[in-house]
Short mmCIF file of C-alpha atoms and ligand atoms in Angstrom, two decimals:
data_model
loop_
_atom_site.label_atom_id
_atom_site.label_comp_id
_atom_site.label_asym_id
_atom_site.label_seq_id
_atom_site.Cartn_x
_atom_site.Cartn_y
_atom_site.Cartn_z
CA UNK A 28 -3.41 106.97 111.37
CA UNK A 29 -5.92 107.66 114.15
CA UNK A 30 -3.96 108.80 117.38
CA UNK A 31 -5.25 105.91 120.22
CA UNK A 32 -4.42 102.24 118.02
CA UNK A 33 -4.16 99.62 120.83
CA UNK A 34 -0.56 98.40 120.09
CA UNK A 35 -1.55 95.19 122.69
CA UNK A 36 -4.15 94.25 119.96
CA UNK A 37 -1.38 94.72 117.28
CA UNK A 38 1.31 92.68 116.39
CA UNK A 39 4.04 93.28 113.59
CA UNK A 40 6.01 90.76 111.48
CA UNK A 41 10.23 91.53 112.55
CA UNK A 42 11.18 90.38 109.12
CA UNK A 43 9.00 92.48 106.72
CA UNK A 44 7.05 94.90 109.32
CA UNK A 45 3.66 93.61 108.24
CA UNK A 46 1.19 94.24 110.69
CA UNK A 47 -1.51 91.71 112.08
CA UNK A 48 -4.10 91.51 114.97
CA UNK A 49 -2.69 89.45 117.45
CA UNK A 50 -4.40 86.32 117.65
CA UNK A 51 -4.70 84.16 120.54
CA UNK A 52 -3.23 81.38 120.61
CA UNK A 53 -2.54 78.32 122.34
CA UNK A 54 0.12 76.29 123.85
CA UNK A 55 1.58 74.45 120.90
CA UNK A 56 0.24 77.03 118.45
CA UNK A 57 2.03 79.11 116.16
CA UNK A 58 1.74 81.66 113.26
CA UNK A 59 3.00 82.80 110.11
CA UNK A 60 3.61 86.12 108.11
CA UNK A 61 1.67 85.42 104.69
CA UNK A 62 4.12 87.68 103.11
CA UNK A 63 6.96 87.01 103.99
CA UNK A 64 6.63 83.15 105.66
CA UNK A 65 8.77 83.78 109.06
CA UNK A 66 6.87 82.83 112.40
CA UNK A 67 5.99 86.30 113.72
CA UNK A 68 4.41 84.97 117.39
CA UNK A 69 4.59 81.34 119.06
CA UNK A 70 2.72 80.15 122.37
CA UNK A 71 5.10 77.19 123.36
CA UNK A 72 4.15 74.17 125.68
CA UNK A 73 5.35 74.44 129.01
CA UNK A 74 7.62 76.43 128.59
CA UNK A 75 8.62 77.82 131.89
CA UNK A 76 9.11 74.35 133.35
CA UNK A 77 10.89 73.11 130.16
CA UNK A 78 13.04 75.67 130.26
CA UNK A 79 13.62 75.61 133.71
CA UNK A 80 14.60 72.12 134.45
CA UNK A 81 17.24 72.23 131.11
CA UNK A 82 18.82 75.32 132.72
CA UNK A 83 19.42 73.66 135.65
CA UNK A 84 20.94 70.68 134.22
CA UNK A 85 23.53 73.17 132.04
CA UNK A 86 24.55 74.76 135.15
CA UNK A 87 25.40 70.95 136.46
CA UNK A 88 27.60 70.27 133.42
CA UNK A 89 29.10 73.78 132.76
CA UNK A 90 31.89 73.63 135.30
CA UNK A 91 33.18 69.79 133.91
CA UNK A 92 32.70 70.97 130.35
CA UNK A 93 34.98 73.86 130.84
CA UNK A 94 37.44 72.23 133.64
CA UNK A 95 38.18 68.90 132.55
CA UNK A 96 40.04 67.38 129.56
CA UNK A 97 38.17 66.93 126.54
CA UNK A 98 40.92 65.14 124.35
CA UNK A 99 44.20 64.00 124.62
CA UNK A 100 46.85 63.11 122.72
CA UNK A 101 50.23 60.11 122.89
CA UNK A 102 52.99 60.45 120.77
CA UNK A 103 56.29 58.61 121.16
CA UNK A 104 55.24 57.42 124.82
CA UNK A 105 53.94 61.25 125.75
CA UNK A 106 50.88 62.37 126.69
CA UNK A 107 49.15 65.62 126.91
CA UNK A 108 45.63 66.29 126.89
CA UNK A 109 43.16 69.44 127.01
CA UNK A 110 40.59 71.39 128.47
CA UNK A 111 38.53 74.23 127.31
CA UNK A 112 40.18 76.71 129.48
CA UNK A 113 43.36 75.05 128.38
CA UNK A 114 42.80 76.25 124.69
CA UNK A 115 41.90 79.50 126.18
CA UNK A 116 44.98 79.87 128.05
CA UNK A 117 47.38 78.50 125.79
CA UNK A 118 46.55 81.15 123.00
CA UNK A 119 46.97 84.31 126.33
CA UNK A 120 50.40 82.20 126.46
CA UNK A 121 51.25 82.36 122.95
CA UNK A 122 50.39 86.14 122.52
CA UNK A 123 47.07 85.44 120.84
CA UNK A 124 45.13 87.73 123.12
CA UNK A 125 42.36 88.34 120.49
CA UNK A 126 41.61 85.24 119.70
CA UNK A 127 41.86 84.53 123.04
CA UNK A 128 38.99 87.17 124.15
CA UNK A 129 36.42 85.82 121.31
CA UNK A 130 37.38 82.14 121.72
CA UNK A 131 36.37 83.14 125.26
CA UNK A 132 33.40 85.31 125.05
CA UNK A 133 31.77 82.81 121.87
CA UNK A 134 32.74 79.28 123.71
CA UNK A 135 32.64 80.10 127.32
CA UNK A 136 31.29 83.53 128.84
CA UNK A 137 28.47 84.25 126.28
CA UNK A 138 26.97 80.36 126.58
CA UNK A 139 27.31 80.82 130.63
CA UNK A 140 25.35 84.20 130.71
CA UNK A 141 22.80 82.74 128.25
CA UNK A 142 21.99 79.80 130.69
CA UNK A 143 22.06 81.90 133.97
CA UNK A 144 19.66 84.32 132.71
CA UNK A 145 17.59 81.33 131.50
CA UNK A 146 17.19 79.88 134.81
CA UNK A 147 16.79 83.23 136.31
CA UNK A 148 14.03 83.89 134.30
CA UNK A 149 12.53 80.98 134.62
CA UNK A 150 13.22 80.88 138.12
CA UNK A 151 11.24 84.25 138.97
CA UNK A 152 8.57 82.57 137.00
CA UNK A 153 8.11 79.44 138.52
CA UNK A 154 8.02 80.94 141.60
CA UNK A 155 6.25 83.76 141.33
CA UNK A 156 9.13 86.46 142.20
CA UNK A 157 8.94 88.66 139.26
CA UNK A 158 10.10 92.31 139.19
CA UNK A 159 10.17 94.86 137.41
CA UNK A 160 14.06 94.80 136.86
CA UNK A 161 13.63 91.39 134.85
CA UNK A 162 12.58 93.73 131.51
CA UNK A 163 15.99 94.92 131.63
CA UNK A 164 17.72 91.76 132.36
CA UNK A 165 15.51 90.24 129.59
CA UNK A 166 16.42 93.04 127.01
CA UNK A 167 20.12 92.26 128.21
CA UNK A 168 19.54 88.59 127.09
CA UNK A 169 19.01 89.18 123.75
CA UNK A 170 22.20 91.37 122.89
CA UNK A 171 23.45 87.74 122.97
CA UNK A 172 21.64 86.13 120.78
CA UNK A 173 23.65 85.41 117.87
CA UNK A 174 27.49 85.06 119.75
CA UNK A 175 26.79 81.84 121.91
CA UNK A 176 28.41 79.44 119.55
CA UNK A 177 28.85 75.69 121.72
CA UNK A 178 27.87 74.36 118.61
CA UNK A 179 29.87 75.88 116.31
CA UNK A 180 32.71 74.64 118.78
CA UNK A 181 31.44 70.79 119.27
CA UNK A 182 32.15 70.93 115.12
CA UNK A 183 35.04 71.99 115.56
CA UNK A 184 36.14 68.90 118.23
CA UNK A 185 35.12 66.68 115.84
CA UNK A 186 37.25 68.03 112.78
CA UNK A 187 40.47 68.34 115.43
CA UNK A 188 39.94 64.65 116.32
CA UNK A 189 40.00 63.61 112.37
CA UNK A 190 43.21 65.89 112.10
CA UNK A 191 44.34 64.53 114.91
CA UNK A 192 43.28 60.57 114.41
CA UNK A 193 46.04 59.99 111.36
CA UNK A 194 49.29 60.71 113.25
CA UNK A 195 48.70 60.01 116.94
CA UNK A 196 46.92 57.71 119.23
CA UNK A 197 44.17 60.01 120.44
CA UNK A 198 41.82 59.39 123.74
CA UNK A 199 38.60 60.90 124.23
CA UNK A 200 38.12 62.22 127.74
CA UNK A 201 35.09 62.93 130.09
CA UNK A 202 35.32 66.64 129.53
CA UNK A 203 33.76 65.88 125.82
CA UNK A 204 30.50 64.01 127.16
CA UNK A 205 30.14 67.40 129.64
CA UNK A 206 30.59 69.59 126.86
CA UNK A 207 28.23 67.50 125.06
CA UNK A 208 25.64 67.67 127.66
CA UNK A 209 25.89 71.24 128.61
CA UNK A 210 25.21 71.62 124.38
CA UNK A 211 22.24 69.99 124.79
CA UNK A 212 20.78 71.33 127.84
CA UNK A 213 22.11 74.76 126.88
CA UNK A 214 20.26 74.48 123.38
CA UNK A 215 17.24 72.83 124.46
CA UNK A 216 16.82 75.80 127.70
CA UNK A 217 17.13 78.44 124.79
CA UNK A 218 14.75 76.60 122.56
CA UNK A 219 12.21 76.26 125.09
CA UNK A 220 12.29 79.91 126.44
CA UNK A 221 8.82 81.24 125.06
CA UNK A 222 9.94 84.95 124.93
CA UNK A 223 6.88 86.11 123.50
CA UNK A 224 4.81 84.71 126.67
CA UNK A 225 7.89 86.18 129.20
CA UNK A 226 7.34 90.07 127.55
CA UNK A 227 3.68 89.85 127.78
CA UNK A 228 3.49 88.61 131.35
CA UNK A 229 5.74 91.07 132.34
CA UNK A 230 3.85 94.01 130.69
CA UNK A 231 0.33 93.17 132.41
CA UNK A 232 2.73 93.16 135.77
CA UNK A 233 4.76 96.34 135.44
CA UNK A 234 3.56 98.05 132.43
CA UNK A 235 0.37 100.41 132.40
CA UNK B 124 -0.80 89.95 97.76
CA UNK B 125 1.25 92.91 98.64
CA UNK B 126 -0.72 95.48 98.39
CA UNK B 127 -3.20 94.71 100.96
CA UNK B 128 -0.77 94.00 103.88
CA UNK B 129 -0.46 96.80 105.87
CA UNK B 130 2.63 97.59 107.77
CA UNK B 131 3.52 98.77 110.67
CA UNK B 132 5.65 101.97 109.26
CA UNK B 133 2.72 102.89 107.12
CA UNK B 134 0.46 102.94 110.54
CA UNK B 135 2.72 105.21 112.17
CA UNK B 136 3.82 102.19 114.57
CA UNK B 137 7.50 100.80 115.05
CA UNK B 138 8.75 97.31 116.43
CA UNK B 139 11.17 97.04 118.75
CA UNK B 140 13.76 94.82 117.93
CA UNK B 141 14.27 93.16 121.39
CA UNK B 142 10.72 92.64 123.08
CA UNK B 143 9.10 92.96 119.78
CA UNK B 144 6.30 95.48 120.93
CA UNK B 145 4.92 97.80 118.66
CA UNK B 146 5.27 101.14 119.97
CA UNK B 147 3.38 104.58 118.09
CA UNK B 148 5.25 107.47 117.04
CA UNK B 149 4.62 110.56 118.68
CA UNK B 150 4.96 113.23 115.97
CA UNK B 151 5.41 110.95 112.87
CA UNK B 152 8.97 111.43 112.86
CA UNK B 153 10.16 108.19 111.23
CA UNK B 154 13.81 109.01 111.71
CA UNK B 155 13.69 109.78 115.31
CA UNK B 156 15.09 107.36 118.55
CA UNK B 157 12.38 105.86 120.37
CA UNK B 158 12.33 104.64 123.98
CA UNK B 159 10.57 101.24 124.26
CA UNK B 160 7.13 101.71 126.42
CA UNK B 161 7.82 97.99 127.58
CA UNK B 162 11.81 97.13 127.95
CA UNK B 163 12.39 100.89 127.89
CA UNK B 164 15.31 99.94 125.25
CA UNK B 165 16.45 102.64 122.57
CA UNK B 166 15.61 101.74 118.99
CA UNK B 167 14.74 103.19 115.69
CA UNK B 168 11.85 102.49 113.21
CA UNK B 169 14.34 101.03 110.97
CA UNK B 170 18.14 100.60 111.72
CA UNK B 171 19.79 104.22 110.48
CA UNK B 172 21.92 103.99 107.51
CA UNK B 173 21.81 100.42 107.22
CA UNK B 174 22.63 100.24 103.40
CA UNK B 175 25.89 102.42 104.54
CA UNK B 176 27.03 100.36 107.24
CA UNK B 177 26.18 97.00 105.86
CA UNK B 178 28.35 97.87 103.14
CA UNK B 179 31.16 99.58 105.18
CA UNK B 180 31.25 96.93 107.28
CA UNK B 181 31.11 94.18 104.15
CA UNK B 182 34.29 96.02 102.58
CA UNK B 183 36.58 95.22 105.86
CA UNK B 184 35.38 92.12 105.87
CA UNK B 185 36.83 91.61 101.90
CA UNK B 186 40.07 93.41 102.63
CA UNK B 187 40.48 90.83 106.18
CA UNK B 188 40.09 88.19 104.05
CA UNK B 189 42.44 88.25 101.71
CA UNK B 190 45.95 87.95 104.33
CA UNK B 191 43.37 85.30 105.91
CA UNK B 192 44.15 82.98 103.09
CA UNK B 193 47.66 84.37 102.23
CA UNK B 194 49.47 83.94 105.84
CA UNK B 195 49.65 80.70 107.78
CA UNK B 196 46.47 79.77 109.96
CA UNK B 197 48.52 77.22 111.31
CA UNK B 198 52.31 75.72 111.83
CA UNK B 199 52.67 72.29 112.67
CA UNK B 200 56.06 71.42 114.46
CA UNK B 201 57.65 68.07 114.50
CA UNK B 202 60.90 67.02 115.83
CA UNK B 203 61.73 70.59 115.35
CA UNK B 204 61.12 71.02 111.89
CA UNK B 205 57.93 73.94 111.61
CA UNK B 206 55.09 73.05 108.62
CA UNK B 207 53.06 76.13 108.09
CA UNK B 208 49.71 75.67 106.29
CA UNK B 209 47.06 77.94 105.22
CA UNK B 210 43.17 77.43 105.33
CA UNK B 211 43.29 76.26 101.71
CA UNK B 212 46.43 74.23 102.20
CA UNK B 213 45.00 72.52 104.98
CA UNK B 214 41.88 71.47 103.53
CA UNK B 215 44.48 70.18 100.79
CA UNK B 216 45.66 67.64 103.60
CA UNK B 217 42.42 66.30 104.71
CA UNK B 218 41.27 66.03 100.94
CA UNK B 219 45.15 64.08 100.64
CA UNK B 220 43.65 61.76 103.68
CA UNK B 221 40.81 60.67 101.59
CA UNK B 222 38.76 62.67 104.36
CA UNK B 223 36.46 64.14 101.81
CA UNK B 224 33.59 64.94 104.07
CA UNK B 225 35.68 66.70 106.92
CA UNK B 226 37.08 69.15 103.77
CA UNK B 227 33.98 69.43 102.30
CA UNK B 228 33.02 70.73 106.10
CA UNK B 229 36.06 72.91 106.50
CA UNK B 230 35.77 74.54 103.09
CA UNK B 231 32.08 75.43 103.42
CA UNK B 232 32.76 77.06 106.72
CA UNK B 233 35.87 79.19 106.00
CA UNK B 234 35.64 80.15 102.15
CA UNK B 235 32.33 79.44 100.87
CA UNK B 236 30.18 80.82 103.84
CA UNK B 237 32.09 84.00 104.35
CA UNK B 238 32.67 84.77 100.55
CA UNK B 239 28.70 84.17 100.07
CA UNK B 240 28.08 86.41 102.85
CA UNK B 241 30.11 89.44 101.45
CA UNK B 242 28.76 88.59 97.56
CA UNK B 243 25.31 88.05 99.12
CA UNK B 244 25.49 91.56 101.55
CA UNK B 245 27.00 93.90 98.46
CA UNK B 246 24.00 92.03 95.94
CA UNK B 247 21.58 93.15 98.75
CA UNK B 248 22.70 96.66 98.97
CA UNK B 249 23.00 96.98 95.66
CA UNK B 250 19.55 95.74 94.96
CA UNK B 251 17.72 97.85 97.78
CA UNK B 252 19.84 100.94 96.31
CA UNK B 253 18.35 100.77 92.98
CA UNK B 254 15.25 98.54 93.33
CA UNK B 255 16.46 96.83 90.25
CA UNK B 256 14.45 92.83 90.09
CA UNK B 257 14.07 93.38 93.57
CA UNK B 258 12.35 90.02 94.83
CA UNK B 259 11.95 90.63 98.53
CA UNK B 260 10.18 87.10 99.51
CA UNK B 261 13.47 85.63 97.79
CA UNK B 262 16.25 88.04 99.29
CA UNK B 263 14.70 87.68 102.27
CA UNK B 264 15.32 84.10 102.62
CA UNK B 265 18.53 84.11 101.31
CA UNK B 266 19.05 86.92 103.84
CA UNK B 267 18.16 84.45 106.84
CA UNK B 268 20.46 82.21 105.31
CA UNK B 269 23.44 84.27 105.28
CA UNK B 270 22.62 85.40 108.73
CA UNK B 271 21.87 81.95 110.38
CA UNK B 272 25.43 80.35 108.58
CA UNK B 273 27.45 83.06 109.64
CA UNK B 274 28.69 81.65 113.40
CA UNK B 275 30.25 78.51 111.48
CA UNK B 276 32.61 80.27 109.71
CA UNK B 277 34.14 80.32 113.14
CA UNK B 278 35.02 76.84 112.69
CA UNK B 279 38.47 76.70 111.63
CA UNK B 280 39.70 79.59 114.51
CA UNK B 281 38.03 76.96 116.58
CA UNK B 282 40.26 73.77 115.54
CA UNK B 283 42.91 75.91 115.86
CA UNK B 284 42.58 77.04 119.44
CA UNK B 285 41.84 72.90 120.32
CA UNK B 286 44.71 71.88 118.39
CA UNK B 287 47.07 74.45 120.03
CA UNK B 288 46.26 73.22 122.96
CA UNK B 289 45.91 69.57 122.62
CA UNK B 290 49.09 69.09 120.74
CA UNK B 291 51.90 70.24 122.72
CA UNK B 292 54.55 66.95 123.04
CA UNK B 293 57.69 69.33 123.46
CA UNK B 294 60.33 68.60 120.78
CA UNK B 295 58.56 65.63 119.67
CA UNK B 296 55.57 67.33 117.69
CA UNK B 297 53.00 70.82 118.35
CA UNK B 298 51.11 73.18 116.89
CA UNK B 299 51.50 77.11 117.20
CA UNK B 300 48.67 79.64 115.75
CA UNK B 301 49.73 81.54 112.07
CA UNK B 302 49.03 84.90 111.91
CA UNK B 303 46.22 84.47 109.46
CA UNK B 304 43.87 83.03 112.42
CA UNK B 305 43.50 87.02 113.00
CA UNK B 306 42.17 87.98 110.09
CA UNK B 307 40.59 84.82 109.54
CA UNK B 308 38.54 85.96 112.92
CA UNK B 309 38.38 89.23 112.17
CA UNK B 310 36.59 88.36 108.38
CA UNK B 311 34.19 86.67 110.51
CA UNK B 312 33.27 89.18 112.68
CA UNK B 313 32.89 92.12 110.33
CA UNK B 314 30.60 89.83 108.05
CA UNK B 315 28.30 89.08 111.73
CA UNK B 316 28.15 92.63 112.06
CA UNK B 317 27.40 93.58 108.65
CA UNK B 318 24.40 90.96 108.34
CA UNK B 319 23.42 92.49 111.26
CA UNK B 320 23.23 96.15 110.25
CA UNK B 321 21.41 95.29 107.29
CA UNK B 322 17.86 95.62 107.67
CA UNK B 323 15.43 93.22 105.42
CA UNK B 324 12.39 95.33 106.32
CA UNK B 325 13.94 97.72 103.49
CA UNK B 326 13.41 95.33 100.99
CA UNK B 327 9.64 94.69 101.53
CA UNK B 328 9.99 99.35 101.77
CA UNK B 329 11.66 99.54 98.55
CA UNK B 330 9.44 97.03 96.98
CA UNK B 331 6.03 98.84 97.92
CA UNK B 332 7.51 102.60 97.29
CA UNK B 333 8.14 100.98 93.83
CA UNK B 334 4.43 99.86 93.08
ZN1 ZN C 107 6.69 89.03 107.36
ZN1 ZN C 108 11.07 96.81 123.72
#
């Protein structure tokens, strides 16, 4: 209880607030809680360059994962296919403005803030233009943590094309290998992020 | 084991939830909001009246649920003739398919997953509450578990949007929305938030107070 504990030499478990001296680690390295087994801190390797070079490649695919036609459909000598935005508008057009908003903010708008404050991040890093306004951005990031759901929504192609498969002649289209990619490099610029690394950096910069 | 770990509350120290620095209490006021000395975020030693908004939150999610399953998620037009099916109904057509895996999916996602997470979230409560067989290493798992399936209950709002959209041949066949895709949604996000307001640190609390 003494009134001066070093909280930089401190580090606390988020899942069952036991608290550890924080141990130096290295690239690759990891730990554990022993009580309650979740990883409490993580060095991860390379992860500014990792991170960096997925971003970009999600930023490539975003705009032909959203734009263009991910399935189609031909009944009866018609065709119609669709786009992510197509689903998006189609339920504003139907009245569905709810479902709408959240199909928006969960497939779309949440996934495209995740990867633009990836590669800004990563950006100021690699290039040595950090300032102090990135702790806010950062803290920003992880409000979104748990709504980006691309994945969720690749499941959910696949179980439209088996509903889809028994009754008409159905054609896969290029916006499905975009969306595909920009899951990937989305996922892998998230899993690479070393958050741990970012705070600390940014405390010995801006932080007494 | 338990009783040599220190934690941070006991030290006078709290986490913040976002940068995950510990920060010390000024006057050992547990309950009071504290300003993050790194991301200068607002937080709390633990999230304030968690039990009572995990379980607030929980109950909305169980009321949503229930014209979920009794309205139409879904109406399938063909030749002008409208088929409405519900989430169950619908998983009876894939299972009528022979497309056993694909139902198995569906019915995980939209009535296993989000009636575990509202069973799970009240058993949590419930067993913080009291402290009754309170196993923390064990509900804290199956805490991370509810939390971490939670986005895939989304699944079926999602088929519906694509379908919607992919589907629309006129008079020949398409799909419109049912009203259920609402609550369906809404379900969803009340259990998110409810996982989310429960905090597991209170059952590694309870479990020490109790020793
Ligand atoms: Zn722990
Ligand atoms: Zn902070």
């Amino acid at each position: 209880m003494s009134a001066n504990i070093d909280t930089k030499q401190l580090i606390a478990c988020q899942q069952c607030d036991a608290l550890y001296d924080k141990p130096e680690l290295k690239q690759g390295q990891s730990v554990k809680c022993i009580r309650c087994g979740s990883t409490i801190a993580e060095r991860k390797v390379d992860s500014i360059e990792r991170s960096f070079n997925w971003s970009l490649a999600g930023l490539f695919f975003l705009v032909p994962a959203i734009l263009l036609p991910i399935m189609g459909v031909t009944l009866a000598g018609q065709y119609h296919h669709a786009s992510l935005l197509d689903c998006i508008l189609v339920l504003i057009d139907r009245g569905f403005f709810m479902i709408a908003i959240l199909v928006f903010l969960f497939a779309i708008a949440v996934p495209i803030v995740r990867l633009f404050g990836a590669f800004y991040i990563t950006y100021s890093f690699k290039f040595n233009k950090l300032k102090p306004s990135l702790l806010h951005f950062l803290r920003a990031f992880h409000h979104l943590d748990n709504w980006a759901m691309l994945n969720v929504f690749m499941l959910g192609i696949v179980v439209s094309m088996y509903k889809l498969l028994d009754d008409t002649d159905l054609s896969v289209n290029m916006g499905l290998f975009a969306f595909i990619l920009w899951l990937i490099s989305s996922t892998m610029a998230s899993a690479a992020l070393d958050q741990d690394y970012i705070w600390q950096r940014l405390e010995d910069e801006f932080v007494d | 084991m338990s009783l040599s770990i220190n934690t941070a509350k006991e030290s006078n120290l709290a986490l913040c939830p976002k940068c995950h620095k510990l920060n010390q209490l000024r006057d050992g006021d547990s309950h009071q909001k504290i300003q993050c000395v790194r991301c200068h975020g607002f937080f709390y030693q633990r999230k304030p009246h968690s039990l009572q908004y995990t379980l607030a939150w929980n109950i909305a999610a169980l009321i949503a649920f229930i014209p979920a399953n009794l309205y139409p998620i879904m109406i399938i037009y063909s030749l002008g003739i409208g088929d409405p099916s519900t989430i169950l109904s619908g998983i009876g057509q894939f299972v009528d398919h022979g497309l056993y895996p694909i139902a198995a999916i569906i019915f995980t996602a939209s009535i296993i997953v989000p009636l575990l997470k509202i069973a799970g979230l009240f058993l949590l409560v419930y067993r913080v509450h009291t402290g009754v067989r309170l196993r923390p290493d064990k509900h804290s798992k199956f805490y991370h578990i509810l939390e971490f399936l939670g986005p895939w209950s989304m699944l079926d709002v999602f088929v519906v949007a694509l379908l919607v959209a992919v589907v629309e041949l006129g008079f020949i066949t398409s799909v419109a929305a049912g009203p259920a895709i609402n609550y369906f949604t809404l379900t969803v996000i009340f259990t998110m938030i409810a996982a989310n307001s429960f905090d597991p640190r209170l059952l590694w609390d309870k479990k020490q107070s109790n020793e």
